[in-house]
Amino acid sequence: MTGARIVVLTGAGVSAESGVPTFRGPDGLWEGHRVEDVATPEAYARDPVLVQRFYDARRAALGRVAPNAAHHALARLDRDWPGDLLIVTQNVDDLHDRAAAGVVGDRPPRLLHMHGELRSALCGRCNARAPWSGDLVAADPCDCGGRLRPDIVWFGEMPYAMDRIEAALATCDLFVSIGTSGNVYPAAGFVDLAHRAGAATLELNLDASAGSAAFDESRRGPASVLVPAWVDALLAP
Ligand code: APR
């Protein structure tokens, strides 16, 4: 495997043990809200204050959580893997980024947030993005006069960096999916793109997911255990 080209996809399950709630709990609600009431452009147009407050609370909650062993293991993989690597996360928290800070050196981590980032603001008019740490609900407008919104890819919007992600999948040797239910496209289709490229595919997840059958191998357990074990084996001399 040394030098293999690897694409890793992560979802909410990788952050669950840090205390960040997953999306599809048993009650079907995301922190008490229906997803369509807070995670669509229509919801934002209908009630921008509710949506801003929802994401302001999620952003504030990041201060009370920390990366877990799975994030740290993936940061080690980023630091030490000699081949191509792309870690694509659907998560809008900053736990991968924090785990990588100070570990991968001066370069940026090999990480893409395909569904946006809580700690970023997006101008609804000019699409400028800016790092953001406080509340957005009463923020001043962008320099262009546009209203700032959470930099989150809502249902019906195009995920970020799809060209780069698809190019990496088209040439990868190994695709690993961690802690995602496989319900949301396009991420749920990455395993098929990887297969088409002739890659081996591995799923690491707590439970069987909607996509489990599509993987060559599925391992069941908590990400904080499975991910360090997988990374250790991969990096072993
Ligand atoms: N370790 C590994 N897997 C876990 C753990 C854990 N500790 N805890 C939960 N899981 C698994 C669950 O079994 C489930 O399969 O993580 C998955 C989480 O699934 P979802 O809540 O659906 O989250 P995700 O797949 O990331 O959602 C995808 O949907 O709402 C949108 O844009 C949002 O990025 C999100 C996307």
CSV table of C-alpha atoms and ligand atoms in Angstrom, one decimal:
chain,number,residue,atom,x,y,z
A,1,MET,CA,0.0,0.0,0.0
A,2,THR,CA,3.0,2.4,0.4
A,3,GLY,CA,2.5,5.3,-1.8
A,4,ALA,CA,-1.1,4.4,-2.7
A,5,ARG,CA,-3.4,7.3,-3.6
A,6,ILE,CA,-6.0,7.5,-0.8
A,7,VAL,CA,-9.3,9.4,-0.6
A,8,VAL,CA,-11.0,9.5,2.9
A,9,LEU,CA,-14.6,10.6,3.3
A,10,THR,CA,-15.8,11.5,6.8
A,11,GLY,CA,-19.2,12.2,8.2
A,12,ALA,CA,-20.9,13.1,11.5
A,13,GLY,CA,-19.9,9.8,13.1
A,14,VAL,CA,-16.3,10.9,13.3
A,15,SER,CA,-17.2,13.8,15.5
A,16,ALA,CA,-19.9,12.0,17.6
A,17,GLU,CA,-17.5,10.9,20.3
A,18,SER,CA,-16.3,14.5,20.6
A,19,GLY,CA,-19.9,15.4,21.6
A,20,VAL,CA,-21.1,16.9,18.2
A,21,PRO,CA,-24.6,15.4,17.6
A,22,THR,CA,-25.1,13.4,14.3
A,23,PHE,CA,-27.8,14.4,11.9
A,24,ARG,CA,-30.0,11.4,11.8
A,25,GLY,CA,-30.8,10.5,15.3
A,26,PRO,CA,-33.6,8.1,16.2
A,27,ASP,CA,-36.2,10.9,16.4
A,28,GLY,CA,-35.3,12.1,12.9
A,29,LEU,CA,-34.6,15.6,14.2
A,30,TRP,CA,-31.3,17.5,14.2
A,31,GLU,CA,-31.0,19.2,17.6
A,32,GLY,CA,-34.7,19.6,17.8
A,33,HIS,CA,-35.3,20.9,14.3
A,34,ARG,CA,-36.5,19.3,11.1
A,35,VAL,CA,-33.6,19.6,8.7
A,36,GLU,CA,-35.8,21.3,6.1
A,37,ASP,CA,-36.5,24.1,8.7
A,38,VAL,CA,-32.9,25.0,9.1
A,39,ALA,CA,-30.8,23.5,6.3
A,40,THR,CA,-32.3,24.7,3.0
A,41,PRO,CA,-32.2,28.1,1.1
A,42,GLU,CA,-36.0,28.2,1.4
A,43,ALA,CA,-35.8,28.0,5.2
A,44,TYR,CA,-33.3,30.8,5.2
A,45,ALA,CA,-35.5,33.0,2.9
A,46,ARG,CA,-38.5,32.3,5.1
A,47,ASP,CA,-36.9,32.9,8.5
A,48,PRO,CA,-33.3,34.1,8.4
A,49,VAL,CA,-33.2,34.9,12.1
A,50,LEU,CA,-34.1,31.4,13.1
A,51,VAL,CA,-31.6,29.9,10.7
A,52,GLN,CA,-28.8,32.3,11.8
A,53,ARG,CA,-29.5,31.6,15.4
A,54,PHE,CA,-29.4,27.8,14.8
A,55,TYR,CA,-26.0,28.0,13.2
A,56,ASP,CA,-24.7,30.7,15.7
A,57,ALA,CA,-25.5,28.1,18.4
A,58,ARG,CA,-23.7,25.3,16.5
A,59,ARG,CA,-20.7,27.6,16.0
A,60,ALA,CA,-20.6,28.6,19.7
A,61,ALA,CA,-20.8,24.9,20.7
A,62,LEU,CA,-17.5,24.3,18.9
A,63,GLY,CA,-15.8,26.0,21.8
A,64,ARG,CA,-17.0,23.2,24.1
A,65,VAL,CA,-15.7,20.2,22.0
A,66,ALA,CA,-12.3,18.9,21.1
A,67,PRO,CA,-10.9,16.5,18.4
A,68,ASN,CA,-11.0,12.8,19.4
A,69,ALA,CA,-8.7,9.9,18.6
A,70,ALA,CA,-10.1,9.5,15.1
A,71,HIS,CA,-9.4,13.1,14.1
A,72,HIS,CA,-5.9,12.8,15.6
A,73,ALA,CA,-5.2,9.6,13.7
A,74,LEU,CA,-6.3,11.2,10.4
A,75,ALA,CA,-4.0,14.1,11.1
A,76,ARG,CA,-1.1,11.7,11.6
A,77,LEU,CA,-2.0,10.0,8.3
A,78,ASP,CA,-1.9,13.4,6.7
A,79,ARG,CA,1.5,14.1,8.2
A,80,ASP,CA,3.1,10.8,7.4
A,81,TRP,CA,1.4,9.3,4.3
A,82,PRO,CA,3.9,9.6,1.5
A,83,GLY,CA,1.4,9.1,-1.3
A,84,ASP,CA,-1.5,11.3,-2.5
A,85,LEU,CA,-4.1,11.8,0.1
A,86,LEU,CA,-7.3,13.8,0.2
A,87,ILE,CA,-9.5,13.9,3.3
A,88,VAL,CA,-13.0,15.1,2.3
A,89,THR,CA,-15.3,15.9,5.2
A,90,GLN,CA,-19.0,16.4,5.2
A,91,ASN,CA,-18.7,17.9,8.6
A,92,VAL,CA,-19.0,21.6,9.2
A,93,ASP,CA,-17.2,21.5,12.5
A,94,ASP,CA,-13.5,22.4,12.7
A,95,LEU,CA,-12.3,19.2,14.5
A,96,HIS,CA,-10.2,17.8,11.6
A,97,ASP,CA,-8.6,21.3,11.2
A,98,ARG,CA,-7.8,21.5,14.9
A,99,ALA,CA,-6.3,18.0,15.0
A,100,ALA,CA,-4.1,18.9,12.0
A,101,ALA,CA,-2.9,22.2,13.4
A,102,GLY,CA,0.6,21.9,14.6
A,103,VAL,CA,0.9,18.3,13.4
A,104,VAL,CA,1.1,18.6,9.6
A,105,GLY,CA,3.7,21.4,9.8
A,106,ASP,CA,3.5,24.7,7.9
A,107,ARG,CA,1.5,23.5,4.9
A,108,PRO,CA,-2.3,23.4,5.0
A,109,PRO,CA,-3.9,20.0,5.8
A,110,ARG,CA,-4.9,17.8,2.9
A,111,LEU,CA,-8.5,18.4,3.8
A,112,LEU,CA,-11.7,19.7,2.0
A,113,HIS,CA,-14.9,20.7,3.7
A,114,MET,CA,-17.4,19.8,1.0
A,115,HIS,CA,-20.4,21.0,2.9
A,116,GLY,CA,-18.9,24.3,4.1
A,117,GLU,CA,-17.7,25.4,7.6
A,118,LEU,CA,-19.3,26.8,10.7
A,119,ARG,CA,-16.3,29.0,11.3
A,120,SER,CA,-16.8,30.8,8.0
A,121,ALA,CA,-19.3,33.4,6.7
A,122,LEU,CA,-20.5,33.6,3.1
A,123,CYS,CA,-21.8,36.7,1.4
A,124,GLY,CA,-25.2,35.9,-0.1
A,125,ARG,CA,-24.5,38.5,-2.9
A,126,CYS,CA,-20.8,38.3,-4.0
A,127,ASN,CA,-20.1,34.8,-2.6
A,128,ALA,CA,-17.0,36.1,-0.7
A,129,ARG,CA,-16.0,33.8,2.2
A,130,ALA,CA,-14.4,34.9,5.4
A,131,PRO,CA,-13.3,33.2,8.6
A,132,TRP,CA,-15.9,33.8,11.3
A,133,SER,CA,-15.9,33.0,15.0
A,134,GLY,CA,-18.8,35.0,16.6
A,135,ASP,CA,-22.5,35.3,15.9
A,136,LEU,CA,-23.7,36.1,12.4
A,137,VAL,CA,-27.3,37.0,13.2
A,138,ALA,CA,-26.6,40.7,13.7
A,139,ALA,CA,-23.4,41.0,11.7
A,140,ASP,CA,-22.7,44.0,9.5
A,141,PRO,CA,-23.2,43.5,5.8
A,142,CYS,CA,-20.3,42.5,3.5
A,143,ASP,CA,-18.3,45.3,1.9
A,144,CYS,CA,-20.5,44.8,-1.2
A,145,GLY,CA,-23.6,45.4,0.8
A,146,GLY,CA,-24.8,41.8,0.7
A,147,ARG,CA,-26.1,39.9,3.8
A,148,LEU,CA,-23.7,37.4,5.4
A,149,ARG,CA,-25.1,33.9,5.9
A,150,PRO,CA,-23.5,30.7,7.3
A,151,ASP,CA,-21.0,29.2,4.9
A,152,ILE,CA,-22.9,25.9,4.9
A,153,VAL,CA,-23.9,24.0,1.8
A,154,TRP,CA,-27.7,23.5,2.3
A,155,PHE,CA,-29.9,20.9,0.7
A,156,GLY,CA,-30.3,21.9,-3.0
A,157,GLU,CA,-27.0,23.7,-3.1
A,158,MET,CA,-23.8,22.5,-4.8
A,159,PRO,CA,-21.1,21.1,-2.5
A,160,TYR,CA,-17.6,22.7,-2.6
A,161,ALA,CA,-14.7,21.5,-4.7
A,162,MET,CA,-16.5,18.7,-6.5
A,163,ASP,CA,-14.1,18.9,-9.5
A,164,ARG,CA,-11.1,18.3,-7.2
A,165,ILE,CA,-12.9,15.5,-5.3
A,166,GLU,CA,-14.0,13.7,-8.4
A,167,ALA,CA,-10.6,14.0,-9.9
A,168,ALA,CA,-9.0,12.4,-6.8
A,169,LEU,CA,-11.6,9.6,-6.8
A,170,ALA,CA,-11.0,8.9,-10.5
A,171,THR,CA,-7.4,8.1,-9.8
A,172,CYS,CA,-7.4,6.7,-6.3
A,173,ASP,CA,-6.3,3.2,-5.2
A,174,LEU,CA,-8.2,3.2,-1.9
A,175,PHE,CA,-11.4,4.9,-0.8
A,176,VAL,CA,-12.3,4.9,2.9
A,177,SER,CA,-15.6,6.1,4.3
A,178,ILE,CA,-15.8,6.9,8.0
A,179,GLY,CA,-18.9,7.6,10.1
A,180,THR,CA,-21.4,8.6,7.5
A,181,SER,CA,-24.9,7.1,6.9
A,182,GLY,CA,-24.6,7.2,3.1
A,183,ASN,CA,-27.9,9.0,2.8
A,184,VAL,CA,-26.8,12.2,1.2
A,185,TYR,CA,-25.6,12.6,-2.4
A,186,PRO,CA,-23.2,13.3,-4.0
A,187,ALA,CA,-21.0,11.9,-1.1
A,188,ALA,CA,-23.0,8.7,-1.0
A,189,GLY,CA,-22.0,8.1,-4.6
A,190,PHE,CA,-18.2,8.4,-4.0
A,191,VAL,CA,-17.9,4.6,-3.3
A,192,ASP,CA,-19.2,3.9,-6.8
A,193,LEU,CA,-16.8,6.4,-8.4
A,194,ALA,CA,-13.9,4.8,-6.5
A,195,HIS,CA,-15.0,1.3,-7.7
A,196,ARG,CA,-15.1,2.6,-11.3
A,197,ALA,CA,-11.5,3.7,-10.8
A,198,GLY,CA,-10.6,0.2,-9.7
A,199,ALA,CA,-9.9,1.3,-6.1
A,200,ALA,CA,-10.3,-0.9,-3.0
A,201,THR,CA,-13.1,0.4,-0.7
A,202,LEU,CA,-13.4,0.2,3.0
A,203,GLU,CA,-16.1,1.5,5.4
A,204,LEU,CA,-15.5,2.2,9.1
A,205,ASN,CA,-18.8,2.9,10.8
A,206,LEU,CA,-20.7,2.2,14.1
A,207,ASP,CA,-23.7,0.6,12.4
A,208,ALA,CA,-24.5,-0.8,8.9
A,209,SER,CA,-25.1,2.2,6.7
A,210,ALA,CA,-27.3,2.7,3.6
A,211,GLY,CA,-24.2,2.2,1.5
A,212,SER,CA,-22.5,-0.7,3.4
A,213,ALA,CA,-23.2,-3.3,0.7
A,214,ALA,CA,-21.3,-1.2,-1.9
A,215,PHE,CA,-18.0,-1.5,0.0
A,216,ASP,CA,-15.4,-4.3,-0.4
A,217,GLU,CA,-15.1,-4.4,3.4
A,218,SER,CA,-17.1,-2.9,6.3
A,219,ARG,CA,-15.8,-2.7,9.8
A,220,ARG,CA,-18.2,-1.9,12.6
A,221,GLY,CA,-17.2,0.0,15.8
A,222,PRO,CA,-16.6,3.5,17.2
A,223,ALA,CA,-14.4,5.7,15.0
A,224,SER,CA,-12.1,6.5,18.0
A,225,VAL,CA,-11.1,2.8,17.9
A,226,LEU,CA,-11.4,1.8,14.3
A,227,VAL,CA,-9.6,4.8,12.7
A,228,PRO,CA,-6.4,4.8,14.8
A,229,ALA,CA,-6.1,1.0,14.3
A,230,TRP,CA,-6.5,1.4,10.5
A,231,VAL,CA,-4.0,4.3,10.4
A,232,ASP,CA,-1.5,2.5,12.5
A,233,ALA,CA,-1.7,-0.6,10.2
A,234,LEU,CA,-1.3,1.6,7.1
A,235,LEU,CA,1.7,3.5,8.5
A,236,ALA,CA,3.4,0.4,10.0
A,237,PRO,CA,6.8,-0.1,8.4
B,1,APR,N1,-18.1,6.0,15.2
B,1,APR,C1,-18.4,5.7,13.9
B,1,APR,N2,-19.6,5.9,13.3
B,1,APR,C2,-20.5,6.5,14.0
B,1,APR,C3,-20.3,6.9,15.4
B,1,APR,C4,-19.1,6.6,16.0
B,1,APR,N3,-18.8,6.9,17.2
B,1,APR,N4,-21.5,7.4,15.8
B,1,APR,C5,-22.4,7.4,14.8
B,1,APR,N5,-21.8,6.9,13.7
B,1,APR,C6,-22.4,6.6,12.4
B,1,APR,C7,-23.9,6.4,12.4
B,1,APR,O1,-24.1,5.0,12.6
B,1,APR,C8,-24.3,6.9,11.1
B,1,APR,O2,-24.2,5.9,10.1
B,1,APR,O3,-22.2,7.9,11.7
B,1,APR,C9,-23.3,8.0,10.8
B,1,APR,C10,-23.8,9.4,10.9
B,1,APR,O4,-24.8,9.6,9.9
B,1,APR,P1,-25.5,11.0,9.7
B,1,APR,O5,-26.0,11.5,11.0
B,1,APR,O6,-26.6,10.8,8.6
B,1,APR,O7,-24.4,12.0,9.2
B,1,APR,P2,-23.7,12.2,7.8
B,1,APR,O8,-23.7,10.9,7.1
B,1,APR,O9,-22.4,12.9,8.0
B,1,APR,O10,-24.7,13.2,7.1
B,1,APR,C11,-24.4,13.6,5.8
B,1,APR,O11,-26.3,15.1,5.7
B,1,APR,O12,-27.7,16.5,6.9
B,1,APR,C12,-26.7,16.4,5.9
B,1,APR,O13,-25.1,18.0,5.3
B,1,APR,C13,-25.4,17.2,6.3
B,1,APR,O14,-23.1,16.6,6.1
B,1,APR,C14,-24.4,16.1,6.5
B,1,APR,C15,-24.9,15.0,5.6
